[in-house]
Amino acid sequence: MTPTITFLTIGALALIASFALISRTSHKTTSARLIAANTCFLIANTTGGHTSGSILSAASLALALWHWWNGGGGDGTKRRLRNWRRRFEGVRRTAPVTAS
């Protein structure tokens, strides 16, 4: 069962990567497709017990995520995190002058 999962995942990786390289897509779309392919490959390697393959696919997944995040793919997420952060910014309060 494990070789079948690995074979299908390699096929899915090749298919997604070929569409990403052949079609004229943006950097965000290409990175998102590579993220999907690397995630499938990581799952197959992990369930198959291939340690070196899991490490390699995890590293390539992290690289694809980094490219997607820095290429504008996470702009909506970044905006929501900034808005959430503003709610928790501290306000400096000084003691009243009469308190001394």
PDB file of N, CA and C in Angstrom:
ATOM      1  N   MET A   1       0.812  -1.193   0.000  1.00  0.00           N
ATOM      2  CA  MET A   1       0.000   0.000   0.000  1.00  0.00           C
ATOM      3  C   MET A   1       0.858   1.260   0.000  1.00  0.00           C
ATOM      4  N   THR A   2       1.956   1.243   0.676  1.00  0.00           N
ATOM      5  CA  THR A   2       2.821   2.406   0.745  1.00  0.00           C
ATOM      6  C   THR A   2       3.419   2.780  -0.614  1.00  0.00           C
ATOM      7  N   PRO A   3       3.913   1.809  -1.424  1.00  0.00           N
ATOM      8  CA  PRO A   3       4.441   2.208  -2.732  1.00  0.00           C
ATOM      9  C   PRO A   3       3.384   2.852  -3.628  1.00  0.00           C
ATOM     10  N   THR A   4       2.127   2.409  -3.502  1.00  0.00           N
ATOM     11  CA  THR A   4       1.064   3.006  -4.311  1.00  0.00           C
ATOM     12  C   THR A   4       0.834   4.453  -3.904  1.00  0.00           C
ATOM     13  N   ILE A   5       0.805   4.717  -2.597  1.00  0.00           N
ATOM     14  CA  ILE A   5       0.616   6.088  -2.116  1.00  0.00           C
ATOM     15  C   ILE A   5       1.768   6.961  -2.577  1.00  0.00           C
ATOM     16  N   THR A   6       2.986   6.471  -2.471  1.00  0.00           N
ATOM     17  CA  THR A   6       4.150   7.236  -2.887  1.00  0.00           C
ATOM     18  C   THR A   6       4.127   7.488  -4.389  1.00  0.00           C
ATOM     19  N   PHE A   7       3.770   6.479  -5.167  1.00  0.00           N
ATOM     20  CA  PHE A   7       3.715   6.634  -6.620  1.00  0.00           C
ATOM     21  C   PHE A   7       2.662   7.651  -7.021  1.00  0.00           C
ATOM     22  N   LEU A   8       1.496   7.595  -6.402  1.00  0.00           N
ATOM     23  CA  LEU A   8       0.442   8.549  -6.723  1.00  0.00           C
ATOM     24  C   LEU A   8       0.817   9.966  -6.308  1.00  0.00           C
ATOM     25  N   THR A   9       1.488  10.087  -5.194  1.00  0.00           N
ATOM     26  CA  THR A   9       1.900  11.409  -4.745  1.00  0.00           C
ATOM     27  C   THR A   9       2.978  11.985  -5.646  1.00  0.00           C
ATOM     28  N   ILE A  10       3.897  11.155  -6.098  1.00  0.00           N
ATOM     29  CA  ILE A  10       4.907  11.635  -7.042  1.00  0.00           C
ATOM     30  C   ILE A  10       4.240  12.068  -8.341  1.00  0.00           C
ATOM     31  N   GLY A  11       3.248  11.326  -8.777  1.00  0.00           N
ATOM     32  CA  GLY A  11       2.503  11.727  -9.971  1.00  0.00           C
ATOM     33  C   GLY A  11       1.772  13.046  -9.779  1.00  0.00           C
ATOM     34  N   ALA A  12       1.169  13.227  -8.611  1.00  0.00           N
ATOM     35  CA  ALA A  12       0.475  14.485  -8.318  1.00  0.00           C
ATOM     36  C   ALA A  12       1.470  15.637  -8.262  1.00  0.00           C
ATOM     37  N   LEU A  13       2.626  15.398  -7.681  1.00  0.00           N
ATOM     38  CA  LEU A  13       3.660  16.422  -7.619  1.00  0.00           C
ATOM     39  C   LEU A  13       4.118  16.817  -9.009  1.00  0.00           C
ATOM     40  N   ALA A  14       4.346  15.832  -9.859  1.00  0.00           N
ATOM     41  CA  ALA A  14       4.778  16.122 -11.228  1.00  0.00           C
ATOM     42  C   ALA A  14       3.696  16.872 -12.001  1.00  0.00           C
ATOM     43  N   LEU A  15       2.445  16.496 -11.798  1.00  0.00           N
ATOM     44  CA  LEU A  15       1.349  17.163 -12.490  1.00  0.00           C
ATOM     45  C   LEU A  15       1.206  18.606 -12.036  1.00  0.00           C
ATOM     46  N   ILE A  16       1.209  18.841 -10.742  1.00  0.00           N
ATOM     47  CA  ILE A  16       1.064  20.204 -10.232  1.00  0.00           C
ATOM     48  C   ILE A  16       2.263  21.054 -10.621  1.00  0.00           C
ATOM     49  N   ALA A  17       3.454  20.497 -10.537  1.00  0.00           N
ATOM     50  CA  ALA A  17       4.644  21.253 -10.911  1.00  0.00           C
ATOM     51  C   ALA A  17       4.662  21.569 -12.401  1.00  0.00           C
ATOM     52  N   SER A  18       4.198  20.636 -13.237  1.00  0.00           N
ATOM     53  CA  SER A  18       4.182  20.912 -14.678  1.00  0.00           C
ATOM     54  C   SER A  18       3.177  21.999 -15.020  1.00  0.00           C
ATOM     55  N   PHE A  19       2.008  21.980 -14.373  1.00  0.00           N
ATOM     56  CA  PHE A  19       1.054  23.069 -14.609  1.00  0.00           C
ATOM     57  C   PHE A  19       1.606  24.398 -14.129  1.00  0.00           C
ATOM     58  N   ALA A  20       2.341  24.371 -13.022  1.00  0.00           N
ATOM     59  CA  ALA A  20       2.909  25.604 -12.488  1.00  0.00           C
ATOM     60  C   ALA A  20       3.990  26.152 -13.413  1.00  0.00           C
ATOM     61  N   LEU A  21       4.744  25.265 -14.060  1.00  0.00           N
ATOM     62  CA  LEU A  21       5.832  25.729 -14.908  1.00  0.00           C
ATOM     63  C   LEU A  21       5.373  26.054 -16.331  1.00  0.00           C
ATOM     64  N   ILE A  22       4.389  25.327 -16.837  1.00  0.00           N
ATOM     65  CA  ILE A  22       3.951  25.524 -18.218  1.00  0.00           C
ATOM     66  C   ILE A  22       3.020  26.719 -18.349  1.00  0.00           C
ATOM     67  N   SER A  23       2.023  26.795 -17.484  1.00  0.00           N
ATOM     68  CA  SER A  23       1.038  27.867 -17.611  1.00  0.00           C
ATOM     69  C   SER A  23       1.617  29.180 -17.113  1.00  0.00           C
ATOM     70  N   ARG A  24       1.053  30.244 -17.624  1.00  0.00           N
ATOM     71  CA  ARG A  24       1.496  31.571 -17.204  1.00  0.00           C
ATOM     72  C   ARG A  24       0.693  31.986 -15.980  1.00  0.00           C
ATOM     73  N   THR A  25       1.249  31.715 -14.846  1.00  0.00           N
ATOM     74  CA  THR A  25       0.590  32.053 -13.596  1.00  0.00           C
ATOM     75  C   THR A  25       1.455  33.020 -12.819  1.00  0.00           C
ATOM     76  N   SER A  26       0.847  33.631 -11.828  1.00  0.00           N
ATOM     77  CA  SER A  26       1.592  34.564 -10.994  1.00  0.00           C
ATOM     78  C   SER A  26       2.497  33.794 -10.025  1.00  0.00           C
ATOM     79  N   HIS A  27       3.345  34.535  -9.386  1.00  0.00           N
ATOM     80  CA  HIS A  27       4.268  33.946  -8.417  1.00  0.00           C
ATOM     81  C   HIS A  27       3.493  33.327  -7.258  1.00  0.00           C
ATOM     82  N   LYS A  28       2.427  34.001  -6.822  1.00  0.00           N
ATOM     83  CA  LYS A  28       1.618  33.482  -5.716  1.00  0.00           C
ATOM     84  C   LYS A  28       0.971  32.153  -6.084  1.00  0.00           C
ATOM     85  N   THR A  29       0.415  32.064  -7.299  1.00  0.00           N
ATOM     86  CA  THR A  29      -0.267  30.845  -7.724  1.00  0.00           C
ATOM     87  C   THR A  29       0.717  29.694  -7.876  1.00  0.00           C
ATOM     88  N   THR A  30       1.863  29.981  -8.444  1.00  0.00           N
ATOM     89  CA  THR A  30       2.886  28.945  -8.597  1.00  0.00           C
ATOM     90  C   THR A  30       3.343  28.429  -7.241  1.00  0.00           C
ATOM     91  N   SER A  31       3.574  29.333  -6.314  1.00  0.00           N
ATOM     92  CA  SER A  31       3.999  28.926  -4.979  1.00  0.00           C
ATOM     93  C   SER A  31       2.905  28.126  -4.281  1.00  0.00           C
ATOM     94  N   ALA A  32       1.648  28.532  -4.459  1.00  0.00           N
ATOM     95  CA  ALA A  32       0.544  27.801  -3.827  1.00  0.00           C
ATOM     96  C   ALA A  32       0.430  26.387  -4.379  1.00  0.00           C
ATOM     97  N   ARG A  33       0.639  26.215  -5.681  1.00  0.00           N
ATOM     98  CA  ARG A  33       0.596  24.873  -6.265  1.00  0.00           C
ATOM     99  C   ARG A  33       1.742  24.010  -5.762  1.00  0.00           C
ATOM    100  N   LEU A  34       2.914  24.603  -5.624  1.00  0.00           N
ATOM    101  CA  LEU A  34       4.043  23.851  -5.094  1.00  0.00           C
ATOM    102  C   LEU A  34       3.846  23.507  -3.620  1.00  0.00           C
ATOM    103  N   ILE A  35       3.168  24.368  -2.886  1.00  0.00           N
ATOM    104  CA  ILE A  35       2.840  24.063  -1.493  1.00  0.00           C
ATOM    105  C   ILE A  35       1.929  22.850  -1.428  1.00  0.00           C
ATOM    106  N   ALA A  36       0.914  22.819  -2.287  1.00  0.00           N
ATOM    107  CA  ALA A  36      -0.011  21.682  -2.311  1.00  0.00           C
ATOM    108  C   ALA A  36       0.720  20.391  -2.669  1.00  0.00           C
ATOM    109  N   ALA A  37       1.586  20.462  -3.651  1.00  0.00           N
ATOM    110  CA  ALA A  37       2.318  19.266  -4.065  1.00  0.00           C
ATOM    111  C   ALA A  37       3.272  18.792  -2.978  1.00  0.00           C
ATOM    112  N   ASN A  38       3.989  19.717  -2.356  1.00  0.00           N
ATOM    113  CA  ASN A  38       4.930  19.331  -1.308  1.00  0.00           C
ATOM    114  C   ASN A  38       4.218  18.804  -0.072  1.00  0.00           C
ATOM    115  N   THR A  39       3.028  19.306   0.196  1.00  0.00           N
ATOM    116  CA  THR A  39       2.254  18.781   1.321  1.00  0.00           C
ATOM    117  C   THR A  39       1.850  17.335   1.067  1.00  0.00           C
ATOM    118  N   CYS A  40       1.386  17.047  -0.144  1.00  0.00           N
ATOM    119  CA  CYS A  40       1.029  15.665  -0.496  1.00  0.00           C
ATOM    120  C   CYS A  40       2.244  14.756  -0.406  1.00  0.00           C
ATOM    121  N   PHE A  41       3.353  15.237  -0.888  1.00  0.00           N
ATOM    122  CA  PHE A  41       4.575  14.437  -0.859  1.00  0.00           C
ATOM    123  C   PHE A  41       5.046  14.196   0.574  1.00  0.00           C
ATOM    124  N   LEU A  42       4.916  15.199   1.425  1.00  0.00           N
ATOM    125  CA  LEU A  42       5.306  15.053   2.821  1.00  0.00           C
ATOM    126  C   LEU A  42       4.431  14.020   3.526  1.00  0.00           C
ATOM    127  N   ILE A  43       3.138  14.054   3.264  1.00  0.00           N
ATOM    128  CA  ILE A  43       2.231  13.077   3.876  1.00  0.00           C
ATOM    129  C   ILE A  43       2.577  11.661   3.429  1.00  0.00           C
ATOM    130  N   ALA A  44       2.843  11.499   2.140  1.00  0.00           N
ATOM    131  CA  ALA A  44       3.178  10.165   1.634  1.00  0.00           C
ATOM    132  C   ALA A  44       4.486   9.655   2.224  1.00  0.00           C
ATOM    133  N   ASN A  45       5.480  10.512   2.325  1.00  0.00           N
ATOM    134  CA  ASN A  45       6.757  10.082   2.896  1.00  0.00           C
ATOM    135  C   ASN A  45       6.639   9.772   4.379  1.00  0.00           C
ATOM    136  N   THR A  46       5.842  10.555   5.071  1.00  0.00           N
ATOM    137  CA  THR A  46       5.685  10.337   6.503  1.00  0.00           C
ATOM    138  C   THR A  46       4.938   9.033   6.780  1.00  0.00           C
ATOM    139  N   THR A  47       3.854   8.790   6.038  1.00  0.00           N
ATOM    140  CA  THR A  47       3.112   7.549   6.249  1.00  0.00           C
ATOM    141  C   THR A  47       3.883   6.328   5.759  1.00  0.00           C
ATOM    142  N   GLY A  48       4.754   6.534   4.782  1.00  0.00           N
ATOM    143  CA  GLY A  48       5.551   5.419   4.274  1.00  0.00           C
ATOM    144  C   GLY A  48       6.777   5.113   5.099  1.00  0.00           C
ATOM    145  N   GLY A  49       7.113   5.998   6.034  1.00  0.00           N
ATOM    146  CA  GLY A  49       8.262   5.766   6.890  1.00  0.00           C
ATOM    147  C   GLY A  49       9.583   6.146   6.263  1.00  0.00           C
ATOM    148  N   HIS A  50       9.567   6.979   5.244  1.00  0.00           N
ATOM    149  CA  HIS A  50      10.793   7.429   4.582  1.00  0.00           C
ATOM    150  C   HIS A  50      11.288   8.702   5.273  1.00  0.00           C
ATOM    151  N   THR A  51      12.247   8.546   6.143  1.00  0.00           N
ATOM    152  CA  THR A  51      12.722   9.672   6.941  1.00  0.00           C
ATOM    153  C   THR A  51      13.405  10.730   6.101  1.00  0.00           C
ATOM    154  N   SER A  52      14.323  10.320   5.231  1.00  0.00           N
ATOM    155  CA  SER A  52      15.048  11.309   4.427  1.00  0.00           C
ATOM    156  C   SER A  52      14.116  12.012   3.444  1.00  0.00           C
ATOM    157  N   GLY A  53      13.158  11.288   2.891  1.00  0.00           N
ATOM    158  CA  GLY A  53      12.186  11.911   2.006  1.00  0.00           C
ATOM    159  C   GLY A  53      11.292  12.885   2.745  1.00  0.00           C
ATOM    160  N   SER A  54      10.943  12.555   3.989  1.00  0.00           N
ATOM    161  CA  SER A  54      10.132  13.459   4.805  1.00  0.00           C
ATOM    162  C   SER A  54      10.880  14.740   5.113  1.00  0.00           C
ATOM    163  N   ILE A  55      12.155  14.614   5.422  1.00  0.00           N
ATOM    164  CA  ILE A  55      12.957  15.795   5.722  1.00  0.00           C
ATOM    165  C   ILE A  55      13.095  16.678   4.489  1.00  0.00           C
ATOM    166  N   LEU A  56      13.357  16.063   3.349  1.00  0.00           N
ATOM    167  CA  LEU A  56      13.511  16.822   2.109  1.00  0.00           C
ATOM    168  C   LEU A  56      12.209  17.509   1.704  1.00  0.00           C
ATOM    169  N   SER A  57      11.095  16.804   1.805  1.00  0.00           N
ATOM    170  CA  SER A  57       9.826  17.411   1.423  1.00  0.00           C
ATOM    171  C   SER A  57       9.392  18.473   2.427  1.00  0.00           C
ATOM    172  N   ALA A  58       9.718  18.309   3.695  1.00  0.00           N
ATOM    173  CA  ALA A  58       9.411  19.337   4.688  1.00  0.00           C
ATOM    174  C   ALA A  58      10.218  20.603   4.422  1.00  0.00           C
ATOM    175  N   ALA A  59      11.483  20.437   4.038  1.00  0.00           N
ATOM    176  CA  ALA A  59      12.312  21.600   3.724  1.00  0.00           C
ATOM    177  C   ALA A  59      11.810  22.313   2.473  1.00  0.00           C
ATOM    178  N   SER A  60      11.429  21.558   1.458  1.00  0.00           N
ATOM    179  CA  SER A  60      10.920  22.204   0.245  1.00  0.00           C
ATOM    180  C   SER A  60       9.552  22.825   0.489  1.00  0.00           C
ATOM    181  N   LEU A  61       8.752  22.253   1.375  1.00  0.00           N
ATOM    182  CA  LEU A  61       7.475  22.859   1.746  1.00  0.00           C
ATOM    183  C   LEU A  61       7.705  24.177   2.477  1.00  0.00           C
ATOM    184  N   ALA A  62       8.664  24.201   3.384  1.00  0.00           N
ATOM    185  CA  ALA A  62       8.974  25.433   4.105  1.00  0.00           C
ATOM    186  C   ALA A  62       9.474  26.517   3.153  1.00  0.00           C
ATOM    187  N   LEU A  63      10.289  26.134   2.181  1.00  0.00           N
ATOM    188  CA  LEU A  63      10.787  27.097   1.205  1.00  0.00           C
ATOM    189  C   LEU A  63       9.655  27.640   0.340  1.00  0.00           C
ATOM    190  N   ALA A  64       8.751  26.767  -0.091  1.00  0.00           N
ATOM    191  CA  ALA A  64       7.614  27.219  -0.899  1.00  0.00           C
ATOM    192  C   ALA A  64       6.695  28.123  -0.090  1.00  0.00           C
ATOM    193  N   LEU A  65       6.479  27.798   1.185  1.00  0.00           N
ATOM    194  CA  LEU A  65       5.663  28.658   2.047  1.00  0.00           C
ATOM    195  C   LEU A  65       6.306  30.025   2.236  1.00  0.00           C
ATOM    196  N   TRP A  66       7.621  30.042   2.397  1.00  0.00           N
ATOM    197  CA  TRP A  66       8.339  31.306   2.564  1.00  0.00           C
ATOM    198  C   TRP A  66       8.211  32.162   1.308  1.00  0.00           C
ATOM    199  N   HIS A  67       8.366  31.538   0.135  1.00  0.00           N
ATOM    200  CA  HIS A  67       8.225  32.283  -1.118  1.00  0.00           C
ATOM    201  C   HIS A  67       6.800  32.813  -1.282  1.00  0.00           C
ATOM    202  N   TRP A  68       5.810  32.009  -0.913  1.00  0.00           N
ATOM    203  CA  TRP A  68       4.421  32.435  -1.033  1.00  0.00           C
ATOM    204  C   TRP A  68       4.123  33.599  -0.093  1.00  0.00           C
ATOM    205  N   TRP A  69       4.602  33.502   1.142  1.00  0.00           N
ATOM    206  CA  TRP A  69       4.334  34.533   2.143  1.00  0.00           C
ATOM    207  C   TRP A  69       5.002  35.848   1.763  1.00  0.00           C
ATOM    208  N   ASN A  70       6.250  35.784   1.312  1.00  0.00           N
ATOM    209  CA  ASN A  70       6.971  37.008   0.976  1.00  0.00           C
ATOM    210  C   ASN A  70       6.635  37.534  -0.412  1.00  0.00           C
ATOM    211  N   GLY A  71       5.984  36.721  -1.234  1.00  0.00           N
ATOM    212  CA  GLY A  71       5.598  37.153  -2.567  1.00  0.00           C
ATOM    213  C   GLY A  71       4.220  37.770  -2.625  1.00  0.00           C
ATOM    214  N   GLY A  72       3.610  38.015  -1.499  1.00  0.00           N
ATOM    215  CA  GLY A  72       2.300  38.651  -1.475  1.00  0.00           C
ATOM    216  C   GLY A  72       1.159  37.683  -1.264  1.00  0.00           C
ATOM    217  N   GLY A  73       1.452  36.412  -1.061  1.00  0.00           N
ATOM    218  CA  GLY A  73       0.387  35.438  -0.880  1.00  0.00           C
ATOM    219  C   GLY A  73      -0.319  35.557   0.448  1.00  0.00           C
ATOM    220  N   GLY A  74       0.343  36.059   1.433  1.00  0.00           N
ATOM    221  CA  GLY A  74      -0.260  36.164   2.752  1.00  0.00           C
ATOM    222  C   GLY A  74      -0.672  37.569   3.117  1.00  0.00           C
ATOM    223  N   ASP A  75      -0.949  38.416   2.120  1.00  0.00           N
ATOM    224  CA  ASP A  75      -1.278  39.805   2.421  1.00  0.00           C
ATOM    225  C   ASP A  75      -2.534  39.943   3.260  1.00  0.00           C
ATOM    226  N   GLY A  76      -3.562  39.165   2.960  1.00  0.00           N
ATOM    227  CA  GLY A  76      -4.779  39.224   3.755  1.00  0.00           C
ATOM    228  C   GLY A  76      -4.535  38.779   5.189  1.00  0.00           C
ATOM    229  N   THR A  77      -3.732  37.741   5.340  1.00  0.00           N
ATOM    230  CA  THR A  77      -3.398  37.245   6.678  1.00  0.00           C
ATOM    231  C   THR A  77      -2.563  38.269   7.430  1.00  0.00           C
ATOM    232  N   LYS A  78      -1.613  38.890   6.749  1.00  0.00           N
ATOM    233  CA  LYS A  78      -0.786  39.906   7.393  1.00  0.00           C
ATOM    234  C   LYS A  78      -1.635  41.080   7.859  1.00  0.00           C
ATOM    235  N   ARG A  79      -2.603  41.487   7.041  1.00  0.00           N
ATOM    236  CA  ARG A  79      -3.473  42.602   7.392  1.00  0.00           C
ATOM    237  C   ARG A  79      -4.309  42.252   8.620  1.00  0.00           C
ATOM    238  N   ARG A  80      -4.870  41.036   8.642  1.00  0.00           N
ATOM    239  CA  ARG A  80      -5.672  40.625   9.794  1.00  0.00           C
ATOM    240  C   ARG A  80      -4.823  40.531  11.060  1.00  0.00           C
ATOM    241  N   LEU A  81      -3.588  40.067  10.959  1.00  0.00           N
ATOM    242  CA  LEU A  81      -2.712  39.998  12.129  1.00  0.00           C
ATOM    243  C   LEU A  81      -2.369  41.393  12.644  1.00  0.00           C
ATOM    244  N   ARG A  82      -2.130  42.353  11.732  1.00  0.00           N
ATOM    245  CA  ARG A  82      -1.857  43.724  12.155  1.00  0.00           C
ATOM    246  C   ARG A  82      -3.057  44.324  12.879  1.00  0.00           C
ATOM    247  N   ASN A  83      -4.258  44.092  12.350  1.00  0.00           N
ATOM    248  CA  ASN A  83      -5.456  44.608  13.009  1.00  0.00           C
ATOM    249  C   ASN A  83      -5.648  43.971  14.377  1.00  0.00           C
ATOM    250  N   TRP A  84      -5.361  42.703  14.489  1.00  0.00           N
ATOM    251  CA  TRP A  84      -5.488  42.003  15.756  1.00  0.00           C
ATOM    252  C   TRP A  84      -4.455  42.512  16.758  1.00  0.00           C
ATOM    253  N   ARG A  85      -3.250  42.805  16.273  1.00  0.00           N
ATOM    254  CA  ARG A  85      -2.186  43.307  17.142  1.00  0.00           C
ATOM    255  C   ARG A  85      -2.547  44.667  17.717  1.00  0.00           C
ATOM    256  N   ARG A  86      -3.206  45.519  16.921  1.00  0.00           N
ATOM    257  CA  ARG A  86      -3.553  46.856  17.385  1.00  0.00           C
ATOM    258  C   ARG A  86      -4.480  46.826  18.585  1.00  0.00           C
ATOM    259  N   ARG A  87      -5.315  45.796  18.662  1.00  0.00           N
ATOM    260  CA  ARG A  87      -6.231  45.703  19.800  1.00  0.00           C
ATOM    261  C   ARG A  87      -5.495  45.424  21.098  1.00  0.00           C
ATOM    262  N   PHE A  88      -4.294  44.885  21.026  1.00  0.00           N
ATOM    263  CA  PHE A  88      -3.571  44.497  22.232  1.00  0.00           C
ATOM    264  C   PHE A  88      -2.370  45.397  22.528  1.00  0.00           C
ATOM    265  N   GLU A  89      -2.237  46.495  21.809  1.00  0.00           N
ATOM    266  CA  GLU A  89      -1.132  47.403  22.106  1.00  0.00           C
ATOM    267  C   GLU A  89      -1.383  48.082  23.441  1.00  0.00           C
ATOM    268  N   GLY A  90      -0.358  48.144  24.228  1.00  0.00           N
ATOM    269  CA  GLY A  90      -0.494  48.760  25.539  1.00  0.00           C
ATOM    270  C   GLY A  90      -0.551  50.277  25.453  1.00  0.00           C
ATOM    271  N   VAL A  91      -1.212  50.861  26.413  1.00  0.00           N
ATOM    272  CA  VAL A  91      -1.299  52.319  26.497  1.00  0.00           C
ATOM    273  C   VAL A  91      -0.568  52.733  27.756  1.00  0.00           C
ATOM    274  N   ARG A  92       0.347  53.645  27.605  1.00  0.00           N
ATOM    275  CA  ARG A  92       1.112  54.085  28.765  1.00  0.00           C
ATOM    276  C   ARG A  92       0.266  55.065  29.565  1.00  0.00           C
ATOM    277  N   ARG A  93       0.119  54.755  30.814  1.00  0.00           N
ATOM    278  CA  ARG A  93      -0.681  55.616  31.682  1.00  0.00           C
ATOM    279  C   ARG A  93       0.239  56.149  32.779  1.00  0.00           C
ATOM    280  N   THR A  94       0.207  57.431  32.921  1.00  0.00           N
ATOM    281  CA  THR A  94       1.032  58.057  33.954  1.00  0.00           C
ATOM    282  C   THR A  94       0.152  58.365  35.167  1.00  0.00           C
ATOM    283  N   ALA A  95       0.794  58.468  36.293  1.00  0.00           N
ATOM    284  CA  ALA A  95       0.065  58.772  37.512  1.00  0.00           C
ATOM    285  C   ALA A  95      -0.358  60.238  37.491  1.00  0.00           C
ATOM    286  N   PRO A  96      -1.497  60.544  38.090  1.00  0.00           N
ATOM    287  CA  PRO A  96      -1.918  61.944  38.170  1.00  0.00           C
ATOM    288  C   PRO A  96      -0.923  62.781  38.990  1.00  0.00           C
ATOM    289  N   VAL A  97      -0.870  64.052  38.710  1.00  0.00           N
ATOM    290  CA  VAL A  97       0.083  64.932  39.393  1.00  0.00           C
ATOM    291  C   VAL A  97      -0.242  65.023  40.873  1.00  0.00           C
ATOM    292  N   THR A  98      -1.486  64.972  41.253  1.00  0.00           N
ATOM    293  CA  THR A  98      -1.857  65.107  42.654  1.00  0.00           C
ATOM    294  C   THR A  98      -1.509  63.884  43.486  1.00  0.00           C
ATOM    295  N   ALA A  99      -1.115  62.785  42.843  1.00  0.00           N
ATOM    296  CA  ALA A  99      -0.820  61.556  43.577  1.00  0.00           C
ATOM    297  C   ALA A  99       0.512  61.619  44.305  1.00  0.00           C
ATOM    298  N   SER A 100       1.359  62.570  44.018  1.00  0.00           N
ATOM    299  CA  SER A 100       2.671  62.602  44.662  1.00  0.00           C
ATOM    300  C   SER A 100       2.606  63.337  45.945  1.00  0.00           C
TER     301      SER A 100
END
